[in-house]
Short mmCIF file of C-alpha atoms in Angstrom, two decimals:
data_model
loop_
_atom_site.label_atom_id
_atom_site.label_comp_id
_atom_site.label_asym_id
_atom_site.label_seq_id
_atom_site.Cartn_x
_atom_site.Cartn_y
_atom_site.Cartn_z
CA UNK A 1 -159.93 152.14 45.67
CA UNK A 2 -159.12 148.32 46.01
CA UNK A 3 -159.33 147.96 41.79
CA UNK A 4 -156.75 151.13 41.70
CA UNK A 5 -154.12 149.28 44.15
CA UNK A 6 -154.47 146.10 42.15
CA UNK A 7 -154.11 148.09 38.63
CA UNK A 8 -151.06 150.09 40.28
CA UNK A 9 -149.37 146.70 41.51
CA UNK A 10 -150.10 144.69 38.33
CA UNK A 11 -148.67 147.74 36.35
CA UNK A 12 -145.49 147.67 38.49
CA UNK A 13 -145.15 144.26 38.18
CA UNK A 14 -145.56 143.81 34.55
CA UNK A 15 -142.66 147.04 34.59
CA UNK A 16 -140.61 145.05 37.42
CA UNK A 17 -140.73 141.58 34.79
CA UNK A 18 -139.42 143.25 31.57
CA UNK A 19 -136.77 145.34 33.46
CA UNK A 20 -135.66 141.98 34.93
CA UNK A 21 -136.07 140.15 32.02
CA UNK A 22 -134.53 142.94 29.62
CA UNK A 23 -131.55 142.88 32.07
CA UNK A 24 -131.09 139.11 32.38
CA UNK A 25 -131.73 138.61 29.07
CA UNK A 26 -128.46 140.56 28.19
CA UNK A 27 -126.53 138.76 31.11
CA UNK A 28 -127.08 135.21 29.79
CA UNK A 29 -125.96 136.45 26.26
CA UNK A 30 -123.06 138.12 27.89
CA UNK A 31 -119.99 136.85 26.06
CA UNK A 32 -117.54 137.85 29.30
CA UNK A 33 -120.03 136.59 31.33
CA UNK A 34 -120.48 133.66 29.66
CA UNK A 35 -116.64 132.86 29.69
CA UNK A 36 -116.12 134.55 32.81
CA UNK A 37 -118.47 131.54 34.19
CA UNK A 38 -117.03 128.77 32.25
CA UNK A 39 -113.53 129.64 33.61
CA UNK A 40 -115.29 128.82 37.29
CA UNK A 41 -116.84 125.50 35.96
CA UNK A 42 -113.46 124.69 34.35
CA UNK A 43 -111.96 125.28 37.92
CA UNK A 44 -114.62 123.27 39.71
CA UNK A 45 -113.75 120.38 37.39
CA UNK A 46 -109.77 120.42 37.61
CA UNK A 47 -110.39 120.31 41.44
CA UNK A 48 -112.44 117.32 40.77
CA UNK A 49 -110.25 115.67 39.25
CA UNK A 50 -107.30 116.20 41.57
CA UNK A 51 -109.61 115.21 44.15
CA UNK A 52 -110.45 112.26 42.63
CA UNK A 53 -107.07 111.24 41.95
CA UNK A 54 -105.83 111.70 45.22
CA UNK A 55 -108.66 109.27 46.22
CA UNK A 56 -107.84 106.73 43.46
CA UNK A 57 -104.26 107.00 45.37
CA UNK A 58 -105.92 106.54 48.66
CA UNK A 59 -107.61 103.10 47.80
CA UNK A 60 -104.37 101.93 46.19
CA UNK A 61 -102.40 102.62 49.11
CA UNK A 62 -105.01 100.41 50.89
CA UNK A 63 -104.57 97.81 47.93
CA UNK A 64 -108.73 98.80 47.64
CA UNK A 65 -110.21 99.24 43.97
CA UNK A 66 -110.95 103.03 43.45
CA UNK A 67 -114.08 104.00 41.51
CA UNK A 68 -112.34 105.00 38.39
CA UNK A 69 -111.01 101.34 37.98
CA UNK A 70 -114.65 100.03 38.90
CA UNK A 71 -115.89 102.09 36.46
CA UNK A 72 -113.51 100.82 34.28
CA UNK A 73 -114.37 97.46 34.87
CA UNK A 74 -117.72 98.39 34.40
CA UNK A 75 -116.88 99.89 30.61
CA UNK A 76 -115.29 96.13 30.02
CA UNK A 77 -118.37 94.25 30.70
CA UNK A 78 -120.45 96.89 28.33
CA UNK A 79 -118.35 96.98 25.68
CA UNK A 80 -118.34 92.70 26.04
CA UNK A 81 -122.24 92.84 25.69
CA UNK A 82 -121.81 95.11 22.87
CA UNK A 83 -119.74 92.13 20.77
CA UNK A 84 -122.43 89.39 22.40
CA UNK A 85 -125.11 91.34 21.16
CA UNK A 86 -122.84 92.44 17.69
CA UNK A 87 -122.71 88.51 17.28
CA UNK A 88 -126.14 87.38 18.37
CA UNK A 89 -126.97 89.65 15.70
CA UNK A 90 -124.68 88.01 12.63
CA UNK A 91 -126.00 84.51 14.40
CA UNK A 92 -129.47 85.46 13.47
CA UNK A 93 -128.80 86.19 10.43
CA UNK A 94 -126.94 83.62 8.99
CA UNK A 95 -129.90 81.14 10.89
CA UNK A 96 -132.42 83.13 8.79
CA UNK A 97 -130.41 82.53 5.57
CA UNK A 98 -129.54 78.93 5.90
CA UNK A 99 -133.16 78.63 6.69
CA UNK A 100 -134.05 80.40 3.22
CA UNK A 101 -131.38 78.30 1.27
CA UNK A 102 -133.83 74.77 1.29
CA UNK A 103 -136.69 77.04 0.90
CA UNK A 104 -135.51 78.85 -2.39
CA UNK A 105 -134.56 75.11 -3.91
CA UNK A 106 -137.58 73.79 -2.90
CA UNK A 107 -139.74 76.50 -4.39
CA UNK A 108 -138.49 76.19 -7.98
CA UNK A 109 -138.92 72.02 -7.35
CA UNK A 110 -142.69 72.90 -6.50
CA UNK A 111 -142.86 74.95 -9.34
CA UNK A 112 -142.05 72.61 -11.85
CA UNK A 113 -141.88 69.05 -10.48
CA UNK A 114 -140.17 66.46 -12.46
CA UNK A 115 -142.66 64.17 -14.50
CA UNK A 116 -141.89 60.98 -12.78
CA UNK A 117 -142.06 62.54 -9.59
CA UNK A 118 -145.42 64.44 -10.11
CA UNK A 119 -146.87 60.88 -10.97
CA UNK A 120 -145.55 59.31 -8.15
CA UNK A 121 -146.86 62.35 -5.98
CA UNK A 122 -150.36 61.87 -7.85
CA UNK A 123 -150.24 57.95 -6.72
CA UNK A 124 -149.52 58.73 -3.12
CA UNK A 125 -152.22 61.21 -2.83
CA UNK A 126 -155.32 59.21 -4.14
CA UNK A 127 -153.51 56.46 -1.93
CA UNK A 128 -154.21 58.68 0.79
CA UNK A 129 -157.75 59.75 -0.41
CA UNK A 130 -158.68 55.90 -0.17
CA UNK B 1 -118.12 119.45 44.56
CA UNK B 2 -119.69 118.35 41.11
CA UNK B 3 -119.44 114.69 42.29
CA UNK B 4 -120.80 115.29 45.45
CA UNK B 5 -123.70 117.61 44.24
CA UNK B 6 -124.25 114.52 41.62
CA UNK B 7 -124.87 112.10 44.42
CA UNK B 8 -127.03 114.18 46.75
CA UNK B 9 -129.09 115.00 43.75
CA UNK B 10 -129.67 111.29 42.83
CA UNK B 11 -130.24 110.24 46.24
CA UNK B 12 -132.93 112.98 46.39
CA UNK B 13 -133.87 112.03 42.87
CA UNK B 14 -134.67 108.48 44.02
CA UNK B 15 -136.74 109.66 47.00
CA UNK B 16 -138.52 111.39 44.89
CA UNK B 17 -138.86 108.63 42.62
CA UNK B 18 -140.12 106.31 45.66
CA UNK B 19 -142.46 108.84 46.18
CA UNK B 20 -144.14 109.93 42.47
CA UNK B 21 -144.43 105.99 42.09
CA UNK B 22 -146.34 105.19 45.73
CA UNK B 23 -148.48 107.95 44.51
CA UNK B 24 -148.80 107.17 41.04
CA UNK B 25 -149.43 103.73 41.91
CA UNK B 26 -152.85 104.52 43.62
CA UNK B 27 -153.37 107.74 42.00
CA UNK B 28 -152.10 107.03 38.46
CA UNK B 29 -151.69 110.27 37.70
CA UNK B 30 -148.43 110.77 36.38
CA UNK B 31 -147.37 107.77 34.17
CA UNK B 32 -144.18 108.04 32.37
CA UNK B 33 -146.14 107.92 28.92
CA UNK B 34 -150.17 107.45 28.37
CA UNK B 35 -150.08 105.15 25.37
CA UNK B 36 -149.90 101.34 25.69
CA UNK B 37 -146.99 99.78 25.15
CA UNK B 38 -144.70 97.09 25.03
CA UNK B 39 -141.28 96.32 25.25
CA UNK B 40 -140.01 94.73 22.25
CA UNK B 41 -136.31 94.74 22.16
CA UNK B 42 -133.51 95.43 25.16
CA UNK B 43 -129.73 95.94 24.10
CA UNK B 44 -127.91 97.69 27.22
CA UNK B 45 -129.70 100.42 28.81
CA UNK B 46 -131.29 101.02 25.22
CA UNK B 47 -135.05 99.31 24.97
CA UNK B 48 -137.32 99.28 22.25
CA UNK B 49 -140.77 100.01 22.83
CA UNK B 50 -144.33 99.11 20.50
CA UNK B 51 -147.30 101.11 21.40
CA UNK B 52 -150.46 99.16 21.12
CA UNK B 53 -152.16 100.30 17.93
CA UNK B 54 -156.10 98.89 17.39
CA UNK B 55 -156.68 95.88 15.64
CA UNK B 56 -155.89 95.33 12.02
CA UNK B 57 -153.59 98.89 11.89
CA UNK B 58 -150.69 98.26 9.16
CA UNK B 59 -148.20 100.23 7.07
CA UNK B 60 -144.95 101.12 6.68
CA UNK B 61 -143.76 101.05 10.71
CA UNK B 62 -142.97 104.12 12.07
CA UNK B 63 -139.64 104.53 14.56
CA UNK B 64 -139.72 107.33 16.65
CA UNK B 65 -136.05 108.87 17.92
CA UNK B 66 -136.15 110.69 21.15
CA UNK B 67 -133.93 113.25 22.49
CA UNK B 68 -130.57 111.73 24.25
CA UNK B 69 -131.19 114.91 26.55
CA UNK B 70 -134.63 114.33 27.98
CA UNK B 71 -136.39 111.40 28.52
CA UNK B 72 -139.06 110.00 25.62
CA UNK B 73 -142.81 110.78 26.91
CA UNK B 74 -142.56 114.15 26.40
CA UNK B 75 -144.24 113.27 22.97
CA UNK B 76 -146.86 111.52 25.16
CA UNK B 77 -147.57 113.65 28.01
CA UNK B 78 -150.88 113.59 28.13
CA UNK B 79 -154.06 111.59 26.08
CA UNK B 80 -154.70 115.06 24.71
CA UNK B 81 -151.78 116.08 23.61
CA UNK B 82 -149.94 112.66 22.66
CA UNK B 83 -147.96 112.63 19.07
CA UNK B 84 -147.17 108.80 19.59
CA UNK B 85 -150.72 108.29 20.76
CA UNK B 86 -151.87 109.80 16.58
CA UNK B 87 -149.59 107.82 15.10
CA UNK B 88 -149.80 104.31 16.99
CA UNK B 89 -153.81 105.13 15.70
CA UNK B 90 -152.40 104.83 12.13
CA UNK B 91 -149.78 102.41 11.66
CA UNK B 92 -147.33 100.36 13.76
CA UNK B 93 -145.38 102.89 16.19
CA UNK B 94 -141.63 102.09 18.36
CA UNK B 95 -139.65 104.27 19.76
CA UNK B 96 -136.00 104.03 21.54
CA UNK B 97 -136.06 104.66 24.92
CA UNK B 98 -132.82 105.60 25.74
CA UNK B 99 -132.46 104.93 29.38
CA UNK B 100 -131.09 106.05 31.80
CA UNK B 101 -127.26 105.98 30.96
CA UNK B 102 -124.79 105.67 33.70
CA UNK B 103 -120.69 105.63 33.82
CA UNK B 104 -120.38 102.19 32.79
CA UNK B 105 -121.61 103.66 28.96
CA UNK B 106 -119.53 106.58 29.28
CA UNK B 107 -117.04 105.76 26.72
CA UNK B 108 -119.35 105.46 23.99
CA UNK B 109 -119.03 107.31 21.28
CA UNK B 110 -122.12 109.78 19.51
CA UNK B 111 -122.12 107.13 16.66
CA UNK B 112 -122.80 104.23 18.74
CA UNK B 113 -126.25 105.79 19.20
CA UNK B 114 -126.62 107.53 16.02
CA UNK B 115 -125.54 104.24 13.76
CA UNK B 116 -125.28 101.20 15.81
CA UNK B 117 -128.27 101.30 18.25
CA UNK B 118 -130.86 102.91 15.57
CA UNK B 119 -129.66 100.54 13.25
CA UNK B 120 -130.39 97.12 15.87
CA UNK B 121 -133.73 98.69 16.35
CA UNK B 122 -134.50 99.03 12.52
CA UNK B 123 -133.30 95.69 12.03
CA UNK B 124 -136.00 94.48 14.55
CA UNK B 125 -138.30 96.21 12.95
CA UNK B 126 -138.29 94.96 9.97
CA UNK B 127 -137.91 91.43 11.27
CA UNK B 128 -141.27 91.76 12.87
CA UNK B 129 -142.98 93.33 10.10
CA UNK B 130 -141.64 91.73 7.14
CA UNK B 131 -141.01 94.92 5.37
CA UNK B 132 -137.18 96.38 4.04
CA UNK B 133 -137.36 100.08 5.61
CA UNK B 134 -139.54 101.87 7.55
CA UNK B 135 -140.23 105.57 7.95
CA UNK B 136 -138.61 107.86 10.95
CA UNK B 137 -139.35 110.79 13.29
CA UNK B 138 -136.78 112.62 15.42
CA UNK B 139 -137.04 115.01 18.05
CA UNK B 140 -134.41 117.33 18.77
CA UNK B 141 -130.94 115.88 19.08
CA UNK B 142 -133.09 112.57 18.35
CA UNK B 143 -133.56 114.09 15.26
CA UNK B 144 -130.07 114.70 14.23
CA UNK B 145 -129.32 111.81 15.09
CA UNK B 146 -132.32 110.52 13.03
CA UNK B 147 -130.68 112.94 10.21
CA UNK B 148 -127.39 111.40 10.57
CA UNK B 149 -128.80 107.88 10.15
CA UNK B 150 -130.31 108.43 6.84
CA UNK B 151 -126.99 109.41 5.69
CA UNK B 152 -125.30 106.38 6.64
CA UNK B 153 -128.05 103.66 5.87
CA UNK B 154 -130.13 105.77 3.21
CA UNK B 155 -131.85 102.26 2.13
CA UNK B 156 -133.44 101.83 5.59
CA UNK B 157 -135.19 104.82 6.39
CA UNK B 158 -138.31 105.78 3.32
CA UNK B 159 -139.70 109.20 4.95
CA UNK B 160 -138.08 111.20 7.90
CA UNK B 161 -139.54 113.53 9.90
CA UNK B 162 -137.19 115.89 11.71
CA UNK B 163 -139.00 117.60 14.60
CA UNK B 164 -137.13 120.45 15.76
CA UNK B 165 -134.03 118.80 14.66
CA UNK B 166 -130.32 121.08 14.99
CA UNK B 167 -128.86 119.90 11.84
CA UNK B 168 -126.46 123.07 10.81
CA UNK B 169 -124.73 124.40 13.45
CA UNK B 170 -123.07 127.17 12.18
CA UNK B 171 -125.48 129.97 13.57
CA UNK B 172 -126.50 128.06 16.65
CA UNK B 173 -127.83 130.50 18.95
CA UNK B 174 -127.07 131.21 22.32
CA UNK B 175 -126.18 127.36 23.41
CA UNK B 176 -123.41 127.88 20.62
CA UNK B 177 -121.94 130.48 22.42
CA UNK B 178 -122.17 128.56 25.57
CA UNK B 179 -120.45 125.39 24.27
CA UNK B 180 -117.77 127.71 22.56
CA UNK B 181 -116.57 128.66 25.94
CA UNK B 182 -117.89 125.06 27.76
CA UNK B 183 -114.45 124.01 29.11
CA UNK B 184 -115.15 120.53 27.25
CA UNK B 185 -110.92 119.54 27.99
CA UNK B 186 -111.21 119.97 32.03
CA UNK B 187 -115.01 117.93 31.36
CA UNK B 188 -113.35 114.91 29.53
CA UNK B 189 -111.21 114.04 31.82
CA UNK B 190 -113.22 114.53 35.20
CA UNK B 191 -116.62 113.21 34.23
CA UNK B 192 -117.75 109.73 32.87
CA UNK B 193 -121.16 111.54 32.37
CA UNK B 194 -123.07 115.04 31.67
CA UNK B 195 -125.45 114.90 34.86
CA UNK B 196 -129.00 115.59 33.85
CA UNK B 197 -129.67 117.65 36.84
CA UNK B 198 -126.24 120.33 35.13
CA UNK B 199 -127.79 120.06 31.79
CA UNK B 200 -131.54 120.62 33.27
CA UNK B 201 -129.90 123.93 34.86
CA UNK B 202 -128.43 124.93 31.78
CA UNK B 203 -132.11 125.09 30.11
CA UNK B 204 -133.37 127.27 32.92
CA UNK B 205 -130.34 129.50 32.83
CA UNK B 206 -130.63 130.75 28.91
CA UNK B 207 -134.00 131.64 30.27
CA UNK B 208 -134.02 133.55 33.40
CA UNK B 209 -137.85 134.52 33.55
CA UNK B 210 -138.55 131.61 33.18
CA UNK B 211 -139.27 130.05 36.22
CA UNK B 212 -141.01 133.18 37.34
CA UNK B 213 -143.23 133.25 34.31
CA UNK B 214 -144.24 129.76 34.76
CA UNK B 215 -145.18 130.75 38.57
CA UNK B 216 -147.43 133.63 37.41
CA UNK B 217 -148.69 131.28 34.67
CA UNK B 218 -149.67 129.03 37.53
CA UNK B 219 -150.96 131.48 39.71
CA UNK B 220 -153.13 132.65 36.97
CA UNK B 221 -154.88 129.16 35.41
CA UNK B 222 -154.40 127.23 38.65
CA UNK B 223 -158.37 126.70 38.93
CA UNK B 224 -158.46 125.42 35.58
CA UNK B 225 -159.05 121.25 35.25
CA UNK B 226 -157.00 120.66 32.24
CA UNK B 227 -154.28 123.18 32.81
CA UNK B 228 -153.52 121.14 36.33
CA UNK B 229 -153.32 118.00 34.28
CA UNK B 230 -150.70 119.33 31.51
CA UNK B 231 -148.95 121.04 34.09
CA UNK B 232 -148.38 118.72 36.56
CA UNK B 233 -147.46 115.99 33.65
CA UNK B 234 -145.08 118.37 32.07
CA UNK B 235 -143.79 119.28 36.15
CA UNK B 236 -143.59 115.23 36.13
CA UNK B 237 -141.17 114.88 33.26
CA UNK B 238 -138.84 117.91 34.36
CA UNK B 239 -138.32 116.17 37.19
CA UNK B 240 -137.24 113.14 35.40
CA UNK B 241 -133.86 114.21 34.41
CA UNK B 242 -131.45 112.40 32.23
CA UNK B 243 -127.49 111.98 32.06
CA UNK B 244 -125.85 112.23 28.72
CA UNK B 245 -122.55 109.96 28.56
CA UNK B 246 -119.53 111.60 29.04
CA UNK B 247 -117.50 110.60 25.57
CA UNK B 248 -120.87 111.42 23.37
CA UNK B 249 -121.73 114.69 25.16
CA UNK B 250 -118.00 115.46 23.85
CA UNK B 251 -118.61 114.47 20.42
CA UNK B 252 -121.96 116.47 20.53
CA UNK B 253 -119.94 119.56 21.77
CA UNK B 254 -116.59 119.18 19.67
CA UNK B 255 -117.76 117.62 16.57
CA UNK B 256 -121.46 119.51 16.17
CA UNK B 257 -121.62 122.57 17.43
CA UNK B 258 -118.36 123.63 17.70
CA UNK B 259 -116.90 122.23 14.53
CA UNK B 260 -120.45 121.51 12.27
CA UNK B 261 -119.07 118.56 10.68
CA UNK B 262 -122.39 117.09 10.01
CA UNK B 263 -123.90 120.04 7.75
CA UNK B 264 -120.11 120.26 6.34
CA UNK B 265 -120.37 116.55 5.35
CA UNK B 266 -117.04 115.54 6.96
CA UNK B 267 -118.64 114.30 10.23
CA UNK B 268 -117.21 110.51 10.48
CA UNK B 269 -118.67 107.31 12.85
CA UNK B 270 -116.04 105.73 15.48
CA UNK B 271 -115.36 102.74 12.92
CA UNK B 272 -114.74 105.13 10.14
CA UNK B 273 -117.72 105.28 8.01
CA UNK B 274 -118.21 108.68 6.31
CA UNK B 275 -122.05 110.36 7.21
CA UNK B 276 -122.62 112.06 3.86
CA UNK B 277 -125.85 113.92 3.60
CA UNK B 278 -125.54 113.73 -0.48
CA UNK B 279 -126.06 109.81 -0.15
CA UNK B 280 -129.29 110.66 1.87
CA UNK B 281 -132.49 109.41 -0.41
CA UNK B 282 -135.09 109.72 2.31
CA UNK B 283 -138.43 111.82 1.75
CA UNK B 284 -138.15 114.59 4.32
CA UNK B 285 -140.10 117.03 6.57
CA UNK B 286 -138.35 119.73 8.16
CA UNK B 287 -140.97 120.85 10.78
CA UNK B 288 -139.51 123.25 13.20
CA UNK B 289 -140.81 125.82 15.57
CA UNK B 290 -140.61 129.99 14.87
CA UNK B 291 -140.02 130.86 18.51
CA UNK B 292 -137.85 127.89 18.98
CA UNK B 293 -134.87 129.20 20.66
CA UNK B 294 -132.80 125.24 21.74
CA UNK B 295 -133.01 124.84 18.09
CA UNK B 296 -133.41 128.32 16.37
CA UNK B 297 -134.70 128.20 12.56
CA UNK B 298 -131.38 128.72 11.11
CA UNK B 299 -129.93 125.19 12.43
CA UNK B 300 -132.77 123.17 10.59
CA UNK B 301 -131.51 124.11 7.56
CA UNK B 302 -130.35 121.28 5.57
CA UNK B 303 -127.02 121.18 4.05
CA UNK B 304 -126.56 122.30 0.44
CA UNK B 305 -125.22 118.74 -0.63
CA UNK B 306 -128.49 117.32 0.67
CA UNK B 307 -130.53 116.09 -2.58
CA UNK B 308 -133.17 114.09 -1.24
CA UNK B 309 -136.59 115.72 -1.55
CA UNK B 310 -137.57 118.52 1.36
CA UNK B 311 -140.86 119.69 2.48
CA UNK B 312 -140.61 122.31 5.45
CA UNK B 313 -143.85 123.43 8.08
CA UNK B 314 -142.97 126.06 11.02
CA UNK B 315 -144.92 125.76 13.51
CA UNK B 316 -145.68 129.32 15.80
CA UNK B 317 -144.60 127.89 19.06
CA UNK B 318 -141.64 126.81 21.07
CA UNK B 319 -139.38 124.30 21.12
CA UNK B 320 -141.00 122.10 24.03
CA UNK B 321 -144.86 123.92 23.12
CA UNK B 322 -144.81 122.67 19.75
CA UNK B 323 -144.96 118.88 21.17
CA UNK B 324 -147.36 120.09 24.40
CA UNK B 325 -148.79 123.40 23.53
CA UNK B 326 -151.76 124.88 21.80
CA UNK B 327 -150.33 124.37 18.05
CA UNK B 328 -148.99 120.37 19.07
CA UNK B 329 -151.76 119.32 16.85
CA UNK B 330 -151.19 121.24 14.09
CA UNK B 331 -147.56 119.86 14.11
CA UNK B 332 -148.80 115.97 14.44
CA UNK B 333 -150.88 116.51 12.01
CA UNK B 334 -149.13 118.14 9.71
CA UNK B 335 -146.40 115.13 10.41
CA UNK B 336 -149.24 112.61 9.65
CA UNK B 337 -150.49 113.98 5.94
CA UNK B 338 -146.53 113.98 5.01
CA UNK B 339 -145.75 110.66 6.32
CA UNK B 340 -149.42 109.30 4.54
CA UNK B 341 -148.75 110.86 1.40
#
């Protein structure tokens, strides 16, 4: 008797879910819905920006920075660390290719050393060997 | 009352916070990401990480582009399930962590993520490793953005994976239709940011049952060892919602999927610079998801002008199951043999 309540209420529920989900389903695809709800988020926002005007007023009155111009502020210093690291950037690379400029004239000089030089060379290094 | 909804839900947000890490900390349950890693590179609120591959591990590096939506350890949720776990096994592995952004990057625009922060972490890159380009994977908007990069610096990037990557826009499914009639004017000028907890709603709203589905899934597997673990990781990063910046998320709304200027061609950075997918040279792989409905089929199609050579996999899952679900192997893998061949 238990097993035929269980069956019955899994049954309904399984009916219950795809009515519900058939039905919401359609809602959230909804195109008047859909713009019927933006129209209340675009309402929710204009108030929020009227309210935070009026605030911004408020703290000026008071001679107080408002959030907006902290924010602002706050905009500045990223878009200064932007250019420092923008510029860190070029410094690196122009370190990297001065230090590749006596590299690239030495390697050709290695290459092919000059005879008097490659005797003198020889010299010092059975000099050192002593 | 957005404002004020914003702040109550951080406060609670960092209460819970307090709380996941106490526990975490004795527990270690729940770590934001399983792999080992390292931070290699900070620039703003954007870091680069390296995940700790075994000794003597080489190739071409591999940068990995998360979503700007969600936060990054979704593709490393759990040692079992762990993309960036694979591939830090096979070759050198980053990935951008995006951060959390705040107001004070709110004037940003799209391109100062999709050009000039990919391209500071590429440069690292390849300062570390010696090498010229490297290869790329990018997941969801990450991969767009991914996408977008290979148009405008086609010499840096050799293979790209796009994971469940919107590219065309034009048939963009049911968030189309909601960012047709998103009131994106009245948004721009009373927000800095896109709060993560709004855009975290917005997922849950396209799917009703949801919620309710994942309950009875609960109710159903709750005994089970390694369903708890998934689950409560997966519970871990819902919870860890992010904000998108206020002049991007406009960008992403206007320029993308309202307008489609990147699969029309005439999508353009803030300093000017044309992204042309004909200048693209990067071996792709489109691998996308047949019951994905954030990024339906239709939107990873590449545009027509695209020449560079395309390999596609669908994968039978979702758009979040096909990094976490049964078939998340299948796709790693599958994004393994292209990037090794």
């Amino acid at each position: 008797m238990f097993t035929m309540g269980e069956d019955m209420m899994k049954q309904w529920a399984t009916n219950w879910e795809k009515m519900m989900g058939d039905h919401l389903e359609k809602l959230v695809h909804n195109e008047k819905f859909i713009s019927e709800m933006s129209k209340s988020i675009a309402a929710t926002m204009t108030g929020k920006a009227f309210y935070s005007k009026a605030l911004d007023e408020q703290m000026a009155a008071m001679n107080l920075p408002s959030r907006t111009e902290i924010i602002k502020i706050m905009q500045k210093l990223t878009d200064i660390e932007e250019r420092l690291i923008d510029l860190s950037e070029r410094f690196e690379d122009y370190a990297d290719a001065q230090q590749a400029k006596p590299a690239a004239k030495a390697a050709p000089a290695a290459e092919k050393p000059e005879p008097a030089a490659a005797q003198a060379h020889e010299g010092k290094a059975k000099k050192h060997k002593k | 009352m957005i404002g004020n909804m914003d702040t109550l839900v951080q406060h609670l947000d960092a209460i819970t916070e307090h709380a996941m890490r106490k526990t975490a900390g004795t527990l270690d349950t729940y770590p934001r990401g399983v792999t080992p890693r390292e931070e290699v590179y900070n620039a703003g609120n954007v870091s680069l990480l390296r995940f700790i591959s075994p000794e003597g591990v080489e190739g071409t590096p591999l940068l990995i582009i998360p979503s700007l939506i969600n936060r990054w350890y979704i593709l490393d949720v759990t040692e079992e399930t762990s993309f960036i776990k694979q591939f830090a096994q096979q070759r050198p592995t980053y990935l951008i962590d995006w951060g959390y952004p705040g107001e004070e990057v709110g004037h940003l625009p799209l391109s100062h993520y999709y050009h000039r922060s990919i391209k500071r972490a590429v440069r690292q890159i390849c300062r570390q490793n010696d090498v010229e380009k490297v290869d790329m994977l990018g997941y969801c908007i990450g991969g767009t953005m991914a996408y977008a990069f290979s148009c405008l610096e086609p010499k840096l990037v050799d293979h790209l994976v796009l994971l469940t990557a919107p590219i065309d826009f034009s048939d963009a499914g049911v968030f189309a239709k909601y960012a047709e009639y998103f009131p994106i004017e009245e948004f721009s000028v009373s927000m800095n940011k896109m709060p993560g907890w709004l855009l975290a709603a917005s997922f849950q709203f396209v799917q009703p049952m949801g919620l309710y589905q994942k309950t009875k899934m609960f109710n159903d597997k709750f005994e089970s060892e390694s369903f708890m673990k998934l689950y409560n990781a997966m519970e871990r990063w819902i919870a860890d919602p992010v904000d998108f910046p206020g002049k991007a998320y406009y960008e992403l709304i206007t320029d993308l999927y309202k307008k489609n200027l990147l699969a029309k061609g005439t999508l353009m950075t803030a300093d000017g610079q044309a992204v042309d997918p004909s200048a693209r040279r990067a071996k792709t792989l489109v691998l996308n998801a047949g019951k994905d409905h954030i990024a339906p089929l239709m939107t990873t199609e590449l545009p027509a002008s695209d020449q560079a050579p395309v390999s596609k996999v669908t994968i039978p899952s979702g758009h979040i199951g096909i990094t976490t679900g049964r078939n998340a192997k299948e796709a790693c893998q599958s994004a393994i043999d292209f990037l090794t061949n």
